[in-house]
Amino acid sequence: MAMGLKIRFKYHHLLLGVLLLFCWVMLFCSLGFQYVREKQFKTELINSKLQIYNEHLIGEFKEGLDLGDVEAPFDTIRITVLTKTGNVLYDNRNNPKKLGNHLDRPEIREALKNGSGFSIDRYSDSDGLQYFYSATRSGNIILRTAVPYSESLREMLSADMAFLWFMFAVTLIMSLMGWFVMRQLGQTITRLNKFAAKAEKGEKIDNNEVFPHNELGEISQHIINLYTELQATIIDRDKQYRQSLQQEQDKIRIKRQLTNNINHELKTPVASIQVCLETLLSGPKLSEEKSHKFLEQCYSHCERLRNLLNDVSLITRMEEGSSLIQKSNVVVNDIINEIKEEMDFLPQDNGFNLHVDMDKTVVINGNQSLIASVFRNLTENAMAYSGGKNIYISLVDLNDDICKFVFEDDGVGVDEQHLPHLFERFYRVDKGRSRKHGGTGLGLSIVKHAIKFHGGDVSVAKSDKGGLKFTFTLKIK
């Protein structure tokens, strides 16, 4: 066995051992003390009886009466009369002449010194028996009585076993109670030890441990509750940090993507404008009709550039300066009615029929221009690309928190594969057709951002009417 090996005891086991050792040491000390005191008391009680009997016998002896006629306190008793020098004058069991000098007997020496004395469980040389001796001195004589150390006398001098068993039972009960209490303490300490080990390693703490219903258990439960709350707070903080970091990375990625897309989108109109201007500058003999046509193309491309810059500015403002965008009470019905009136002025051949199903007035605390951009972009998108003739706007839900709209058209729609990408910036189902109509590719992205700014969400699916179906919500406040 290695010299450095150390045996480690659990704290509650060690504490229980100390408690049990204390209880049992106290038990044996109490029993030992009680045994000695009780035996001393019973010895003095027997001696007092014999001393009284001795005094009576001394009086009878001095008067010359027969000592055997005096009633004895015990059934069997030996009577001896001695001189101060230890010589035996009388003995009711043996011939005095055959008995030696008794001056060396402890009870005799004590009687000569103090007037009385006794000796417990001493062996007799004359008859080979053990006696309880009690001696009394009166003048020049010493009278000694002796009771044989029989079983009855032993029982009389022995301690009370009932008391011993009672003390043993009490100690045993106290030990069991101590074991129960230490067991609960041990459970609490063990759980706290496991908690401390997990906390040191940074492991997740489950708050499902049941502690004993006492003050230590309550304190332990409070500690674990505080730690689990702190751990949950740290986890939430780290999660929010990761989300914030991810959002920042997404913003950087989107900005980079937006920049690349803008560069790409700017190339075509800028190149077209440059070609038109170079043609005009290098060909002064061009007819007025061709010159006018080139100028119209320049104007068209400039308008497209302006719309692109306005859309980019609007998206940037919603992403980075949302707290600076002013809000007020906006009546959505007025915005839709205004769009409907504008559509009524369009030529009949290119016109669309706008069907509105709103039986309630919807008032939203938001930004007028952003809410208008939602309905205008959806309307313009349907008119430019759906290929249908009817647009349907319906209010399907209205309560104190949100309002829910459905925007549909009866056009040709798009293939299923394009639906998840419609809200992406610069995404076009038909690129050639989109540029022909002067679209920037940001209309539906603006719709999504404006709806999110107002606490809502938007989804798109195929409509039963043939075209697209946009479902979106806006928060009232």
XYZ file of C-alpha atoms in Angstrom:
477
model
C 0.000 0.000 0.000
C 1.334 3.415 -0.932
C 2.443 5.579 1.972
C 0.705 8.623 0.479
C -2.720 6.934 0.301
C -5.311 8.918 2.229
C -8.752 7.703 3.194
C -11.321 10.407 2.622
C -14.489 10.341 4.660
C -17.615 12.190 3.691
C -18.343 15.126 5.938
C -21.743 13.931 7.110
C -20.346 10.421 7.798
C -17.568 11.947 9.879
C -20.067 14.177 11.685
C -22.344 11.189 12.330
C -19.396 9.196 13.659
C -18.461 11.981 16.067
C -22.081 12.273 17.222
C -22.433 8.517 17.778
C -19.092 8.377 19.574
C -20.179 11.231 21.826
C -23.530 9.559 22.591
C -22.055 6.151 23.400
C -19.162 7.571 25.422
C -21.683 9.577 27.427
C -23.760 6.408 27.848
C -20.881 4.317 29.206
C -19.656 7.141 31.420
C -23.152 7.623 32.837
C -23.650 3.904 33.315
C -20.242 3.527 34.974
C -20.895 6.437 37.278
C -24.393 5.178 38.073
C -23.107 1.665 38.700
C -20.457 2.860 41.151
C -22.845 5.196 42.963
C -25.590 2.620 43.161
C -23.257 -0.095 44.412
C -21.801 2.322 46.967
C -25.285 3.246 48.124
C -26.353 -0.377 48.499
C -23.095 -1.252 50.260
C -23.591 1.570 52.747
C -27.185 0.449 53.218
C -26.109 -3.113 54.093
C -23.302 -1.810 56.287
C -25.686 0.482 58.174
C -27.945 -2.481 58.904
C -25.013 -4.525 60.146
C -23.693 -1.606 62.226
C -27.026 -1.325 63.991
C -26.968 -5.070 64.546
C -23.375 -4.834 65.820
C -24.294 -2.168 68.374
C -27.076 -4.392 69.631
C -24.759 -7.404 69.849
C -22.117 -5.407 71.770
C -24.687 -4.578 74.397
C -25.748 -8.231 74.638
C -22.111 -9.391 74.833
C -21.252 -7.013 77.648
C -24.222 -8.266 79.625
C -23.075 -11.854 79.137
C -26.045 -12.960 77.054
C -25.973 -15.494 74.231
C -25.343 -13.623 70.991
C -27.097 -16.304 68.918
C -30.454 -15.371 70.450
C -30.416 -11.875 68.901
C -32.554 -11.618 65.750
C -30.257 -11.183 62.716
C -31.065 -8.956 59.691
C -29.868 -11.764 57.366
C -30.596 -15.485 57.304
C -26.952 -16.528 57.578
C -24.559 -14.394 59.585
C -21.171 -14.922 61.246
C -20.403 -13.126 64.513
C -16.888 -12.528 65.790
C -15.758 -10.652 68.928
C -12.145 -9.431 69.096
C -9.909 -7.484 71.377
C -8.167 -4.262 70.389
C -5.052 -6.323 69.756
C -6.846 -8.511 67.199
C -7.264 -11.662 69.282
C -10.564 -13.504 68.825
C -12.698 -13.844 71.943
C -15.791 -15.313 70.314
C -16.868 -16.740 66.973
C -20.190 -18.447 66.317
C -18.772 -20.596 63.505
C -15.275 -21.552 64.578
C -13.243 -22.284 67.710
C -11.680 -18.959 68.774
C -8.470 -20.716 69.773
C -7.992 -21.960 66.244
C -8.381 -18.517 64.729
C -5.319 -16.377 64.300
C -4.832 -12.718 65.023
C -7.195 -10.506 62.968
C -5.416 -7.221 63.395
C -4.397 -7.166 59.743
C -7.972 -7.379 58.508
C -8.987 -4.117 56.702
C -12.349 -3.809 58.461
C -10.609 -4.254 61.857
C -7.986 -1.600 61.120
C -10.682 0.808 59.935
C -12.810 0.119 63.039
C -9.825 0.805 65.320
C -9.206 4.041 63.482
C -12.733 5.360 62.841
C -14.952 3.305 65.149
C -16.464 1.298 62.285
C -15.403 -0.271 59.026
C -16.420 -2.752 56.358
C -14.925 -4.892 53.647
C -16.666 -6.100 50.489
C -16.251 -9.535 48.936
C -13.197 -10.546 50.971
C -11.991 -14.144 51.186
C -11.967 -15.754 54.651
C -8.880 -17.823 55.561
C -10.708 -19.759 58.267
C -13.530 -21.340 56.252
C -12.606 -20.489 52.643
C -15.765 -18.436 51.949
C -16.271 -14.873 50.773
C -18.021 -12.445 53.123
C -19.274 -8.916 53.469
C -17.633 -7.788 56.728
C -18.828 -4.985 59.017
C -16.862 -4.170 62.217
C -17.779 -1.883 65.146
C -15.466 -0.851 68.010
C -16.816 -0.178 71.483
C -14.268 0.459 74.156
C -11.681 -2.344 74.197
C -13.625 -4.792 72.108
C -14.454 -5.034 68.419
C -17.538 -6.841 67.183
C -17.570 -7.986 63.608
C -20.412 -9.467 61.657
C -20.042 -11.118 58.281
C -22.652 -12.022 55.674
C -21.699 -14.746 53.193
C -21.273 -13.433 49.683
C -24.132 -15.496 48.262
C -26.019 -15.008 44.986
C -28.764 -13.064 46.753
C -26.235 -10.642 48.215
C -24.573 -10.244 44.841
C -27.922 -9.364 43.294
C -28.586 -6.906 46.093
C -25.253 -5.155 45.507
C -25.503 -5.220 41.700
C -26.737 -2.216 39.724
C -30.330 -1.886 38.548
C -30.372 -3.475 35.063
C -33.696 -1.829 34.189
C -32.003 1.534 34.365
C -29.117 0.246 32.273
C -31.471 -1.042 29.567
C -33.441 2.217 29.659
C -30.301 4.264 29.108
C -29.218 1.929 26.322
C -32.612 2.284 24.588
C -32.519 6.095 24.894
C -29.013 6.193 23.436
C -30.038 3.881 20.604
C -33.033 6.111 19.770
C -30.802 9.194 19.849
C -28.353 7.441 17.524
C -31.127 6.591 15.048
C -32.411 10.171 15.172
C -28.868 11.438 14.632
C -28.459 9.062 11.670
C -31.711 10.332 10.127
C -30.727 13.986 10.584
C -27.207 13.380 9.276
C -28.645 11.454 6.330
C -30.692 14.505 5.320
C -27.667 16.727 5.886
C -25.585 14.343 3.801
C -28.089 14.465 0.942
C -27.996 18.256 0.977
C -24.182 18.343 1.082
C -23.912 15.740 -1.707
C -26.261 17.710 -3.966
C -24.449 20.955 -3.212
C -21.160 19.222 -3.988
C -22.506 18.018 -7.356
C -23.838 21.523 -8.023
C -20.451 23.078 -7.206
C -18.657 20.577 -9.482
C -21.026 21.314 -12.383
C -20.803 25.056 -11.763
C -17.002 24.874 -11.793
C -17.085 23.078 -15.161
C -19.713 25.462 -16.518
C -22.209 22.661 -17.128
C -25.931 23.273 -17.322
C -27.682 23.098 -13.937
C -31.126 21.490 -13.819
C -33.338 23.078 -11.209
C -35.186 19.852 -10.402
C -33.346 18.727 -7.280
C -35.601 18.360 -4.224
C -33.906 19.320 -0.970
C -35.107 18.448 2.548
C -37.682 20.822 3.997
C -35.425 22.606 6.457
C -33.452 25.837 6.598
C -30.324 24.325 5.041
C -32.410 22.790 2.255
C -34.140 26.123 1.589
C -30.800 27.962 1.499
C -29.404 25.357 -0.907
C -32.487 25.640 -3.127
C -32.178 29.440 -3.172
C -28.505 29.180 -4.194
C -29.318 26.818 -7.070
C -32.286 28.973 -8.146
C -30.060 32.063 -8.250
C -27.384 30.212 -10.209
C -29.862 28.755 -12.735
C -31.346 32.228 -13.247
C -27.842 33.650 -13.710
C -26.995 30.812 -16.093
C -30.193 31.422 -18.076
C -29.375 35.145 -18.212
C -25.865 34.405 -19.491
C -27.251 32.005 -22.100
C -29.787 34.621 -23.238
C -27.058 37.256 -23.322
C -24.792 35.033 -25.413
C -27.709 34.138 -27.673
C -28.603 37.797 -28.166
C -24.939 38.592 -28.793
C -24.733 35.864 -31.436
C -27.964 37.073 -32.993
C -26.718 40.659 -32.967
C -23.425 39.540 -34.463
C -25.275 37.525 -37.078
C -27.505 40.509 -37.855
C -24.465 42.738 -38.270
C -22.868 40.179 -40.547
C -26.126 39.887 -42.490
C -26.280 43.668 -42.816
C -22.715 43.774 -44.103
C -23.461 40.956 -46.519
C -26.695 42.612 -47.683
C -24.977 45.966 -48.097
C -22.226 44.339 -50.118
C -24.799 42.504 -52.174
C -26.853 45.693 -52.550
C -23.790 47.611 -53.689
C -22.908 44.962 -56.242
C -26.507 44.829 -57.479
C -26.730 48.620 -57.706
C -23.505 48.700 -59.696
C -24.898 46.057 -61.975
C -28.254 47.815 -62.325
C -26.589 51.165 -63.010
C -24.443 49.863 -65.835
C -27.270 49.304 -68.290
C -29.041 52.716 -68.049
C -25.759 54.604 -67.794
C -24.386 52.774 -70.835
C -27.593 53.455 -72.779
C -27.523 57.154 -71.850
C -23.873 57.351 -72.872
C -24.576 55.736 -76.272
C -27.508 58.098 -76.930
C -25.494 61.176 -75.985
C -22.474 60.092 -78.041
C -24.740 59.524 -81.027
C -26.296 62.960 -80.616
C -22.894 64.637 -80.240
C -21.228 62.823 -83.137
C -24.178 63.125 -85.545
C -25.279 66.771 -85.812
C -27.051 66.037 -89.122
C -29.510 63.622 -87.453
C -33.127 64.291 -88.192
C -35.252 65.950 -85.586
C -37.295 62.760 -85.204
C -34.217 60.598 -84.425
C -32.757 63.229 -82.109
C -36.065 63.371 -80.225
C -36.114 59.568 -79.961
C -32.591 59.502 -78.489
C -33.565 62.204 -75.983
C -36.652 60.207 -74.958
C -34.444 57.182 -74.319
C -32.080 59.293 -72.228
C -35.024 60.639 -70.242
C -36.433 57.117 -69.727
C -33.119 55.812 -68.425
C -32.695 58.852 -66.170
C -36.158 58.231 -64.737
C -35.206 54.622 -64.100
C -32.033 55.767 -62.324
C -34.025 58.202 -60.195
C -36.526 55.497 -59.197
C -33.676 53.134 -58.362
C -31.943 55.708 -56.164
C -35.232 56.575 -54.414
C -35.940 52.893 -53.698
C -32.436 52.268 -52.402
C -32.672 55.365 -50.208
C -36.024 54.221 -48.829
C -34.731 50.718 -47.915
C -31.593 52.163 -46.323
C -33.690 54.603 -44.301
C -35.904 51.777 -42.983
C -32.910 49.601 -42.052
C -30.688 52.178 -40.393
C -32.896 55.063 -39.403
C -36.147 53.413 -38.324
C -36.132 55.361 -35.051
C -36.034 58.635 -37.023
C -39.060 57.829 -39.199
C -42.025 59.805 -37.936
C -45.312 58.138 -37.105
C -48.859 59.410 -36.980
C -52.396 58.070 -37.253
C -52.867 56.819 -40.821
C -56.263 55.943 -42.294
C -55.599 52.992 -44.613
C -58.984 53.420 -46.315
C -57.904 56.841 -47.609
C -54.706 55.412 -49.145
C -56.595 52.655 -50.959
C -59.288 55.078 -52.164
C -56.588 57.388 -53.522
C -55.002 54.515 -55.477
C -58.430 53.521 -56.822
C -59.127 57.065 -58.020
C -55.746 57.180 -59.829
C -56.505 53.880 -61.566
C -59.857 55.188 -62.780
C -58.023 57.834 -64.838
C -55.975 55.244 -66.753
C -56.917 54.447 -70.377
C -59.543 51.733 -70.681
C -57.200 49.460 -72.676
C -54.471 49.494 -69.995
C -56.776 49.933 -67.021
C -57.267 47.598 -64.062
C -60.333 47.126 -61.958
C -59.618 47.518 -58.241
C -62.091 45.678 -55.992
C -62.011 46.744 -52.355
C -63.675 44.783 -49.561
C -63.319 46.889 -46.392
C -66.404 47.309 -44.250
C -64.505 49.000 -41.393
C -62.258 51.998 -41.052
C -58.654 51.004 -40.324
C -56.480 53.511 -38.458
C -52.816 52.633 -37.877
C -50.208 54.493 -35.893
C -47.420 54.430 -38.485
C -45.749 56.231 -41.357
C -48.015 57.505 -44.126
C -45.561 57.110 -47.012
C -44.400 53.610 -45.993
C -47.936 52.253 -45.641
C -48.809 53.837 -48.999
C -45.703 52.219 -50.555
C -47.017 48.776 -49.527
C -50.289 49.110 -51.432
C -48.774 51.131 -54.318
C -45.912 48.698 -54.966
C -48.234 45.699 -54.877
C -50.645 47.464 -57.221
C -47.939 48.612 -59.650
C -46.340 45.165 -59.571
C -49.690 43.524 -60.451
C -50.398 46.018 -63.226
C -46.932 45.628 -64.753
C -46.356 41.893 -64.558
C -49.524 39.940 -63.692
C -51.157 40.096 -67.116
C -54.603 40.268 -65.517
C -57.343 42.869 -65.302
C -58.569 42.738 -61.698
C -57.011 43.456 -58.311
C -58.726 42.502 -55.064
C -57.926 44.077 -51.678
C -59.748 42.564 -48.670
C -59.676 43.270 -44.945
C -59.955 39.787 -43.379
C -59.251 40.585 -39.712
C -59.274 43.625 -37.453
C -58.844 43.808 -33.672
C -57.177 46.028 -31.087
C -53.709 44.692 -31.984
C -53.492 43.974 -35.711
C -55.225 44.294 -39.061
C -54.875 41.631 -41.740
C -55.132 42.191 -45.497
C -55.244 39.961 -48.567
C -54.026 41.374 -51.916
C -54.818 39.277 -55.029
C -54.835 39.551 -58.807
C -56.310 37.386 -61.570
C -53.184 37.310 -63.718
C -50.950 34.440 -64.801
C -48.923 34.298 -61.572
C -45.444 32.785 -61.405
C -44.008 29.316 -61.146
C -43.783 27.737 -57.694
C -39.976 27.868 -57.740
C -39.989 31.686 -57.822
C -42.290 32.236 -54.798
C -39.599 31.976 -52.038
C -37.438 34.601 -53.828
C -39.981 37.284 -54.716
C -39.075 39.504 -51.742
C -35.338 39.382 -52.466
C -33.698 42.570 -53.718
C -33.303 42.835 -57.492
C -34.893 39.429 -57.992
C -36.753 39.249 -61.315
C -38.840 36.437 -62.739
C -38.425 37.849 -66.268
C -35.474 40.231 -66.368
C -36.121 41.542 -69.844
C -39.765 42.232 -69.134
C -38.980 43.942 -65.824
C -36.509 46.355 -67.373
C -38.952 47.039 -70.214
C -41.497 48.296 -67.682
C -38.868 50.352 -65.848
C -38.860 48.246 -62.698
C -35.972 48.517 -60.224
C -36.352 45.038 -58.693
C -36.839 46.565 -55.222
C -40.620 46.973 -55.084
C -41.494 43.774 -53.197
C -38.419 44.173 -50.981
C -39.735 47.618 -50.006
C -43.128 46.024 -49.264
C -41.534 43.470 -46.933
C -39.424 46.075 -45.097
C -42.339 48.501 -44.700
C -44.573 45.754 -43.272
C -41.810 44.651 -40.861
C -41.324 48.273 -39.800
C -44.988 48.258 -38.747
C -44.609 45.038 -36.731
C -46.220 42.722 -39.260
C -45.284 39.912 -41.622
C -46.058 39.052 -45.231
C -46.337 35.850 -47.266
C -47.084 35.062 -50.913
C -48.818 32.114 -52.551
C -50.720 31.236 -55.695
C -54.218 32.662 -55.758
C -57.373 30.735 -56.560
C -58.128 33.559 -58.998
C -55.057 32.646 -61.058
C -52.447 35.239 -60.026
C -50.585 35.891 -56.796
C -52.029 36.215 -53.313
C -50.205 38.393 -50.776
C -51.297 38.052 -47.144
C -49.889 40.556 -44.670
C -50.565 42.036 -41.227
C -49.908 45.461 -39.735
C -49.900 46.332 -36.033
C -52.449 48.961 -35.004
C -49.988 50.549 -32.553
